[in-house]
Amino acid sequence: MATHFQGSPAEISSLNVFITLFRAADTIQSRFARHLRRDGLTGPQFGVLESLHHLGPLEQHVIAEKLLVSRGNITFIVDKLEQLGLIARAVITEDRRCNRVTLTPKGSEFIARIFPEYAAYIAEIMSGLTEDERLALTCLLKKLGKHNNQEIAS
Amino acid sequence: MATHFQGSPAEISSLNVFITLFRAADTIQSRFARHLRRDGLTGPQFGVLESLHHLGPLEQHVIAEKLLVSRGNITFIVDKLEQLGLIARAVITEDRRCNRVTLTPKGSEFIARIFPEYAAYIAEIMSGLTEDERLALTCLLKKLGKHNNQEIAS
DNA sequence: CACCAATAGTTCAATCTTAAACAATTCAAG
DNA sequence: CTTGAATTGTTTAAGATTGAACTATTGGTG
């Protein structure tokens, strides 16, 4: 994209980040999704299970915010996982608008079993970088993300 | 995700990159898509127009490879842009399996007019980083992407 | 208390995307 | 040449995702 574009240096370097960011994310996402399909999961389904696994029971809107998907989509995803018997909804008394989503024993066993495989797979995906590079990359991406989260709020 | 996960340092830093990469990409993608909607475009539609604008006429499979979407999806996207009168298909004589996609005068005028706005918008998105940081980030992401493209081939 | 805005979850229509099967064409080995 | 493999684009069915409208509930203000 930027290759044949005439602009200021800041515009050119920005376009290069933009392109490279999405190409890397798409490539990795595609690899990861193909892996998930073997376990019959989509990315967001895995995200919900993983969130509950590491953070405990969560309300639906918290999950939506965490995974950056719409509330309507969370309803859909939670429906699927509930049909699979991996999670359960529970209305909470303090605020009856909310559903608290929890892992069932089956779901808990499932995510605990498969998560280490995915952690190892992600480590392989990132093994093209050194430890220092991974830390630096995380730092830069966090800074970039923070800048753009603030922009949304405003 | 990595916050409550016990693993090797390489696994933890890898998970951190993974999470941060997708959060940043999703946040930015969402901002960008909202901007595109005002011009009645989706991300991939913009990608097709921009590719043709900067690279000249391209065959469909080249566009698919470049944008990392399926061939079937390119058929769909090109259909849409053709209905809008922004691009045209042309069968080429050297290989009659291929369609060469070109910008119409209307499409060419359109992308030439809106592209600078988006370049400026992307520069704003990336303005949370310094020039050096943008260059470093691009470098790291390219290295990461290259590693994972090779893996797909094998 | 009464009312109105804000919030949580659901539903629905529209759109996007993919994978797989298919037809047409090209290429390569014999 | 001819046959079989590979490639290009299209079609189709299935599924994912969003935004908007809707209901139920909560919270705050007068």
Short mmCIF file of C-alpha atoms (C1' of nucleotides) in Angstrom, two decimals:
data_model
loop_
_atom_site.label_atom_id
_atom_site.label_comp_id
_atom_site.label_asym_id
_atom_site.label_seq_id
_atom_site.Cartn_x
_atom_site.Cartn_y
_atom_site.Cartn_z
CA MET A 1 0.00 0.00 0.00
CA ALA A 2 2.56 2.54 1.11
CA THR A 3 4.98 1.38 -1.53
CA HIS A 4 3.61 3.59 -4.25
CA PHE A 5 2.13 6.28 -2.06
CA GLN A 6 3.61 9.76 -1.82
CA GLY A 7 3.08 11.28 1.61
CA SER A 8 4.87 12.69 4.60
CA PRO A 9 7.32 10.40 6.42
CA ALA A 10 4.86 10.11 9.30
CA GLU A 11 2.11 9.04 6.91
CA ILE A 12 4.34 6.51 5.19
CA SER A 13 5.57 4.92 8.41
CA SER A 14 2.00 4.91 9.73
CA LEU A 15 0.69 3.15 6.65
CA ASN A 16 3.48 0.62 6.93
CA VAL A 17 2.56 -0.17 10.53
CA PHE A 18 -1.09 -0.40 9.56
CA ILE A 19 -0.53 -2.85 6.71
CA THR A 20 1.98 -4.95 8.56
CA LEU A 21 -0.16 -5.13 11.67
CA PHE A 22 -3.17 -6.49 9.82
CA ARG A 23 -1.18 -8.87 7.69
CA ALA A 24 0.49 -10.35 10.75
CA ALA A 25 -2.77 -10.53 12.70
CA ASP A 26 -4.63 -12.12 9.79
CA THR A 27 -1.92 -14.67 9.11
CA ILE A 28 -1.71 -15.73 12.73
CA GLN A 29 -5.44 -15.64 13.21
CA SER A 30 -5.91 -17.93 10.24
CA ARG A 31 -3.36 -20.42 11.58
CA PHE A 32 -4.90 -20.34 15.02
CA ALA A 33 -8.47 -20.74 13.74
CA ARG A 34 -7.48 -23.79 11.73
CA HIS A 35 -6.06 -25.33 14.88
CA LEU A 36 -9.16 -24.49 16.90
CA ARG A 37 -11.42 -26.14 14.36
CA ARG A 38 -9.98 -29.52 15.28
CA ASP A 39 -11.43 -29.01 18.75
CA GLY A 40 -14.71 -27.80 17.25
CA LEU A 41 -14.25 -24.24 18.53
CA THR A 42 -14.22 -20.78 17.01
CA GLY A 43 -11.88 -18.05 18.20
CA PRO A 44 -14.43 -16.22 20.32
CA GLN A 45 -15.72 -19.46 21.82
CA PHE A 46 -12.18 -20.26 22.89
CA GLY A 47 -11.88 -16.71 24.20
CA VAL A 48 -14.94 -17.11 26.40
CA LEU A 49 -13.75 -20.43 27.83
CA GLU A 50 -10.26 -19.09 28.41
CA SER A 51 -11.57 -15.96 30.13
CA LEU A 52 -13.74 -17.97 32.50
CA HIS A 53 -10.89 -20.39 33.10
CA HIS A 54 -8.45 -17.71 34.18
CA LEU A 55 -10.76 -15.09 35.67
CA GLY A 56 -13.67 -17.09 37.09
CA PRO A 57 -17.40 -16.43 36.49
CA LEU A 58 -18.14 -13.31 34.46
CA GLU A 59 -21.21 -11.42 33.36
CA GLN A 60 -21.95 -11.36 29.64
CA HIS A 61 -21.30 -7.68 29.11
CA VAL A 62 -17.90 -8.05 30.78
CA ILE A 63 -17.02 -10.81 28.36
CA ALA A 64 -18.22 -8.73 25.42
CA GLU A 65 -16.04 -5.82 26.50
CA LYS A 66 -13.06 -8.05 27.12
CA LEU A 67 -13.25 -9.85 23.76
CA LEU A 68 -14.28 -6.73 21.81
CA VAL A 69 -17.40 -8.28 20.32
CA SER A 70 -21.00 -7.09 20.37
CA ARG A 71 -23.44 -8.06 23.11
CA GLY A 72 -25.62 -9.78 20.56
CA ASN A 73 -22.75 -11.95 19.51
CA ILE A 74 -21.99 -12.92 23.10
CA THR A 75 -25.58 -14.12 23.43
CA PHE A 76 -25.01 -16.28 20.37
CA ILE A 77 -21.66 -17.63 21.55
CA VAL A 78 -22.88 -18.35 25.05
CA ASP A 79 -25.88 -20.15 23.57
CA LYS A 80 -23.55 -22.43 21.62
CA LEU A 81 -21.31 -23.18 24.56
CA GLU A 82 -24.34 -23.82 26.74
CA GLN A 83 -25.68 -26.31 24.18
CA LEU A 84 -22.32 -28.06 24.33
CA GLY A 85 -22.66 -28.28 28.10
CA LEU A 86 -19.44 -26.38 28.70
CA ILE A 87 -20.89 -23.34 30.49
CA ALA A 88 -24.02 -22.31 32.38
CA ARG A 89 -25.93 -19.06 32.80
CA ALA A 90 -27.04 -17.94 36.25
CA VAL A 91 -29.20 -14.93 37.01
CA ILE A 92 -27.73 -12.99 39.90
CA THR A 93 -29.92 -11.49 42.57
CA GLU A 94 -28.08 -8.20 42.99
CA ASP A 95 -28.92 -7.17 39.44
CA ARG A 96 -31.50 -9.25 37.66
CA ARG A 97 -30.61 -7.78 34.30
CA CYS A 98 -27.30 -9.67 34.35
CA ASN A 99 -26.32 -13.23 33.58
CA ARG A 100 -23.33 -14.63 35.34
CA VAL A 101 -21.63 -17.15 33.10
CA THR A 102 -19.72 -20.02 34.72
CA LEU A 103 -17.84 -23.05 33.50
CA THR A 104 -19.53 -26.37 34.13
CA PRO A 105 -17.32 -29.17 35.49
CA LYS A 106 -17.22 -30.56 31.95
CA GLY A 107 -16.22 -27.16 30.55
CA SER A 108 -13.65 -26.64 33.25
CA GLU A 109 -12.07 -30.00 32.57
CA PHE A 110 -12.14 -29.33 28.83
CA ILE A 111 -10.42 -25.96 28.86
CA ALA A 112 -7.91 -27.07 31.48
CA ARG A 113 -6.99 -29.96 29.24
CA ILE A 114 -6.68 -28.13 25.93
CA PHE A 115 -5.29 -24.79 27.09
CA PRO A 116 -1.69 -25.98 27.57
CA GLU A 117 -1.69 -27.23 23.97
CA TYR A 118 -2.70 -23.81 22.74
CA ALA A 119 -0.16 -22.09 24.95
CA ALA A 120 2.52 -24.25 23.36
CA TYR A 121 1.13 -23.56 19.90
CA ILE A 122 1.18 -19.82 20.51
CA ALA A 123 4.74 -20.10 21.77
CA GLU A 124 5.61 -21.77 18.48
CA ILE A 125 3.87 -18.99 16.54
CA MET A 126 5.93 -16.41 18.43
CA SER A 127 9.17 -18.38 18.29
CA GLY A 128 10.32 -16.36 15.29
CA LEU A 129 11.10 -13.58 17.75
CA THR A 130 13.57 -13.52 20.61
CA GLU A 131 12.39 -13.02 24.17
CA ASP A 132 13.53 -9.39 24.08
CA GLU A 133 11.72 -8.81 20.82
CA ARG A 134 8.52 -10.28 22.22
CA LEU A 135 8.71 -7.94 25.20
CA ALA A 136 9.42 -4.94 23.00
CA LEU A 137 6.61 -5.85 20.61
CA THR A 138 4.11 -6.22 23.45
CA CYS A 139 5.15 -2.86 24.82
CA LEU A 140 4.71 -1.09 21.48
CA LEU A 141 1.37 -2.74 20.78
CA LYS A 142 0.06 -1.82 24.22
CA LYS A 143 1.02 1.77 23.69
CA LEU A 144 -0.68 1.78 20.32
CA GLY A 145 -3.79 0.11 21.68
CA LYS A 146 -4.02 2.49 24.58
CA HIS A 147 -3.84 5.50 22.28
CA ASN A 148 -6.74 4.17 20.23
CA ASN A 149 -8.88 3.14 23.15
CA GLN A 150 -8.72 6.66 24.48
CA GLU A 151 -9.75 7.98 21.10
CA ILE A 152 -12.88 5.83 21.11
CA ALA A 153 -13.94 7.15 24.50
CA SER A 154 -13.65 10.73 23.35
CA MET B 1 -5.13 -14.30 29.49
CA ALA B 2 -1.51 -14.66 30.48
CA THR B 3 -2.12 -12.85 33.73
CA HIS B 4 -3.21 -15.95 35.62
CA PHE B 5 -1.38 -18.51 33.58
CA GLN B 6 1.61 -20.44 34.87
CA GLY B 7 4.03 -21.35 32.10
CA SER B 8 7.58 -20.92 30.93
CA PRO B 9 8.82 -17.34 30.36
CA ALA B 10 8.70 -17.94 26.62
CA GLU B 11 5.10 -19.08 26.84
CA ILE B 12 4.10 -16.12 28.96
CA SER B 13 5.73 -13.54 26.73
CA SER B 14 4.27 -15.29 23.69
CA LEU B 15 0.77 -15.19 25.13
CA ASN B 16 1.23 -11.53 25.94
CA VAL B 17 2.19 -10.74 22.38
CA PHE B 18 -0.72 -12.80 21.11
CA ILE B 19 -3.33 -11.05 23.26
CA THR B 20 -1.93 -7.59 22.73
CA LEU B 21 -1.64 -8.06 18.99
CA PHE B 22 -5.28 -9.02 18.57
CA ARG B 23 -6.57 -6.39 20.94
CA ALA B 24 -4.68 -3.67 19.10
CA ALA B 25 -5.70 -4.99 15.69
CA ASP B 26 -9.36 -5.32 16.69
CA THR B 27 -9.50 -1.88 18.26
CA ILE B 28 -7.96 -0.20 15.25
CA GLN B 29 -9.94 -2.29 12.80
CA SER B 30 -13.15 -1.29 14.52
CA ARG B 31 -12.25 2.41 14.37
CA PHE B 32 -11.26 2.15 10.74
CA ALA B 33 -14.37 0.20 9.73
CA ARG B 34 -16.61 2.81 11.32
CA HIS B 35 -14.85 5.47 9.28
CA LEU B 36 -15.19 3.43 6.07
CA ARG B 37 -18.91 2.98 6.56
CA ARG B 38 -19.42 6.69 6.00
CA ASP B 39 -18.12 6.15 2.47
CA GLY B 40 -20.26 3.04 2.09
CA LEU B 41 -17.28 0.69 1.99
CA THR B 42 -16.14 -2.38 3.89
CA GLY B 43 -12.50 -3.02 4.76
CA PRO B 44 -11.86 -5.52 1.98
CA GLN B 45 -13.65 -3.33 -0.57
CA PHE B 46 -11.33 -0.50 0.36
CA GLY B 47 -8.43 -2.91 0.14
CA VAL B 48 -9.33 -3.86 -3.42
CA LEU B 49 -9.69 -0.26 -4.54
CA GLU B 50 -6.47 0.76 -2.84
CA SER B 51 -4.55 -2.15 -4.38
CA LEU B 52 -5.74 -1.29 -7.87
CA HIS B 53 -5.04 2.38 -7.23
CA HIS B 54 -1.43 1.83 -6.26
CA LEU B 55 -0.54 -1.28 -8.25
CA GLY B 56 -2.67 -1.02 -11.39
CA PRO B 57 -4.92 -3.76 -12.84
CA LEU B 58 -4.71 -7.10 -11.03
CA GLU B 59 -6.13 -10.57 -11.50
CA GLN B 60 -8.57 -11.79 -8.87
CA HIS B 61 -6.37 -14.47 -7.39
CA VAL B 62 -3.59 -11.92 -6.93
CA ILE B 63 -5.95 -9.69 -4.99
CA ALA B 64 -7.11 -12.65 -2.88
CA GLU B 65 -3.52 -13.52 -2.03
CA LYS B 66 -2.65 -9.93 -1.28
CA LEU B 67 -5.62 -9.29 1.01
CA LEU B 68 -5.54 -12.74 2.60
CA VAL B 69 -9.15 -13.58 1.80
CA SER B 70 -10.63 -16.55 -0.03
CA ARG B 71 -11.15 -16.58 -3.79
CA GLY B 72 -14.87 -16.97 -3.29
CA ASN B 73 -14.93 -13.85 -1.21
CA ILE B 74 -13.08 -11.90 -3.87
CA THR B 75 -15.76 -12.90 -6.35
CA PHE B 76 -18.33 -11.47 -3.94
CA ILE B 77 -16.39 -8.26 -3.28
CA VAL B 78 -15.63 -7.65 -6.94
CA ASP B 79 -19.32 -8.21 -7.74
CA LYS B 80 -20.24 -5.47 -5.29
CA LEU B 81 -17.70 -2.98 -6.58
CA GLU B 82 -18.72 -3.76 -10.14
CA GLN B 83 -22.36 -3.03 -9.27
CA LEU B 84 -21.21 0.29 -7.86
CA GLY B 85 -19.49 1.03 -11.16
CA LEU B 86 -16.10 1.45 -9.50
CA ILE B 87 -14.28 -1.44 -11.18
CA ALA B 88 -14.58 -3.63 -14.27
CA ARG B 89 -13.66 -7.23 -15.07
CA ALA B 90 -11.80 -8.03 -18.27
CA VAL B 91 -10.97 -11.51 -19.53
CA ILE B 92 -7.38 -11.63 -20.68
CA THR B 93 -6.37 -13.52 -23.77
CA GLU B 94 -3.13 -15.02 -22.43
CA ASP B 95 -5.02 -17.05 -19.82
CA ARG B 96 -8.74 -17.23 -20.22
CA ARG B 97 -9.24 -18.58 -16.72
CA CYS B 98 -8.28 -15.19 -15.31
CA ASN B 99 -10.15 -11.95 -14.84
CA ARG B 100 -8.15 -8.78 -14.87
CA VAL B 101 -9.78 -6.27 -12.57
CA THR B 102 -9.37 -2.57 -13.36
CA LEU B 103 -10.61 0.67 -11.89
CA THR B 104 -13.21 2.50 -13.96
CA PRO B 105 -12.69 6.26 -14.38
CA LYS B 106 -15.34 6.73 -11.70
CA GLY B 107 -13.57 4.28 -9.38
CA SER B 108 -10.21 5.85 -10.06
CA GLU B 109 -11.52 9.31 -9.28
CA PHE B 110 -13.22 8.00 -6.15
CA ILE B 111 -10.23 6.25 -4.58
CA ALA B 112 -7.88 9.09 -5.54
CA ARG B 113 -10.17 11.50 -3.76
CA ILE B 114 -10.75 9.53 -0.53
CA PHE B 115 -7.37 7.87 -0.11
CA PRO B 116 -5.58 10.93 1.28
CA GLU B 117 -8.25 11.25 3.97
CA TYR B 118 -7.61 7.68 5.06
CA ALA B 119 -3.86 8.15 4.98
CA ALA B 120 -4.29 11.08 7.33
CA TYR B 121 -6.67 9.08 9.50
CA ILE B 122 -4.20 6.20 9.75
CA ALA B 123 -1.47 8.67 10.64
CA GLU B 124 -3.69 9.88 13.47
CA ILE B 125 -4.26 6.29 14.62
CA MET B 126 -0.50 5.75 14.71
CA SER B 127 0.31 9.11 16.24
CA GLY B 128 0.51 7.55 19.69
CA LEU B 129 3.91 6.22 18.65
CA THR B 130 7.03 8.13 17.70
CA GLU B 131 8.55 7.75 14.25
CA ASP B 132 11.24 5.45 15.64
CA GLU B 133 8.66 3.35 17.41
CA ARG B 134 6.63 2.99 14.21
CA LEU B 135 9.70 1.79 12.35
CA ALA B 136 10.61 -0.65 15.12
CA LEU B 137 7.06 -1.97 15.33
CA THR B 138 6.87 -2.52 11.58
CA CYS B 139 10.15 -4.38 11.68
CA LEU B 140 9.04 -6.68 14.49
CA LEU B 141 5.66 -7.39 12.90
CA LYS B 142 7.27 -8.19 9.55
CA LYS B 143 9.60 -10.64 11.22
CA LEU B 144 6.69 -12.26 13.02
CA GLY B 145 4.59 -12.40 9.87
CA LYS B 146 7.41 -13.89 7.85
CA HIS B 147 7.93 -16.65 10.39
CA ASN B 148 4.27 -17.61 10.20
CA ASN B 149 3.99 -17.42 6.44
CA GLN B 150 6.81 -19.91 6.12
CA GLU B 151 5.06 -22.22 8.55
CA ILE B 152 1.95 -22.25 6.39
CA ALA B 153 3.92 -23.22 3.31
CA SER B 154 5.51 -26.19 5.05
"C1'" DC C 1 -42.96 8.23 44.95
"C1'" DA C 2 -42.75 9.09 39.76
"C1'" DC C 3 -40.43 9.62 35.79
"C1'" DC C 4 -36.73 9.35 32.60
"C1'" DA C 5 -32.17 7.98 31.26
"C1'" DA C 6 -28.97 4.29 31.26
"C1'" DT C 7 -27.84 -0.56 31.19
"C1'" DA C 8 -28.15 -5.92 30.28
"C1'" DG C 9 -29.55 -9.25 27.50
"C1'" DT C 10 -32.28 -10.96 23.48
"C1'" DT C 11 -33.99 -11.04 18.85
"C1'" DC C 12 -33.87 -10.19 14.03
"C1'" DA C 13 -32.49 -8.83 9.42
"C1'" DA C 14 -28.68 -7.91 6.72
"C1'" DT C 15 -24.11 -8.73 5.55
"C1'" DC C 16 -19.74 -10.99 5.33
"C1'" DT C 17 -16.81 -14.97 5.13
"C1'" DT C 18 -15.37 -19.42 4.47
"C1'" DA C 19 -14.87 -24.24 2.77
"C1'" DA C 20 -16.14 -27.41 -0.52
"C1'" DA C 21 -17.79 -28.82 -4.94
"C1'" DC C 22 -17.78 -27.51 -9.66
"C1'" DA C 23 -16.63 -26.00 -14.75
"C1'" DA C 24 -13.30 -24.09 -17.72
"C1'" DT C 25 -8.75 -23.68 -18.83
"C1'" DT C 26 -3.78 -24.39 -18.73
"C1'" DC C 27 0.33 -27.08 -17.96
"C1'" DA C 28 3.40 -30.98 -17.91
"C1'" DA C 29 4.81 -35.73 -18.54
"C1'" DG C 30 4.74 -39.37 -21.27
"C1'" DC D 1 -0.92 -35.35 -29.26
"C1'" DT D 2 -3.16 -37.02 -24.93
"C1'" DT D 3 -4.12 -37.68 -20.51
"C1'" DG D 4 -4.11 -36.28 -15.76
"C1'" DA D 5 -2.83 -32.76 -12.39
"C1'" DA D 6 -3.06 -28.03 -11.17
"C1'" DT D 7 -5.13 -23.43 -11.37
"C1'" DT D 8 -8.87 -19.75 -11.83
"C1'" DG D 9 -13.13 -18.14 -10.92
"C1'" DT D 10 -17.99 -19.21 -9.56
"C1'" DT D 11 -21.60 -21.15 -6.87
"C1'" DT D 12 -23.67 -22.85 -2.76
"C1'" DA D 13 -24.60 -23.95 2.03
"C1'" DA D 14 -23.37 -23.06 6.54
"C1'" DG D 15 -21.98 -20.16 10.03
"C1'" DA D 16 -20.36 -15.77 12.24
"C1'" DT D 17 -20.95 -10.90 13.23
"C1'" DT D 18 -23.00 -6.59 13.52
"C1'" DG D 19 -26.36 -2.79 14.44
"C1'" DA D 20 -30.83 -1.63 15.59
"C1'" DA D 21 -35.08 -2.39 17.81
"C1'" DC D 22 -37.07 -4.39 21.84
"C1'" DT D 23 -37.99 -5.92 26.90
"C1'" DA D 24 -36.73 -5.91 31.58
"C1'" DT D 25 -34.38 -3.87 35.16
"C1'" DT D 26 -31.80 -0.39 37.69
"C1'" DG D 27 -30.48 4.28 39.12
"C1'" DG D 28 -30.93 9.05 39.75
"C1'" DT D 29 -33.57 13.49 40.01
"C1'" DG D 30 -37.17 16.23 41.15
#
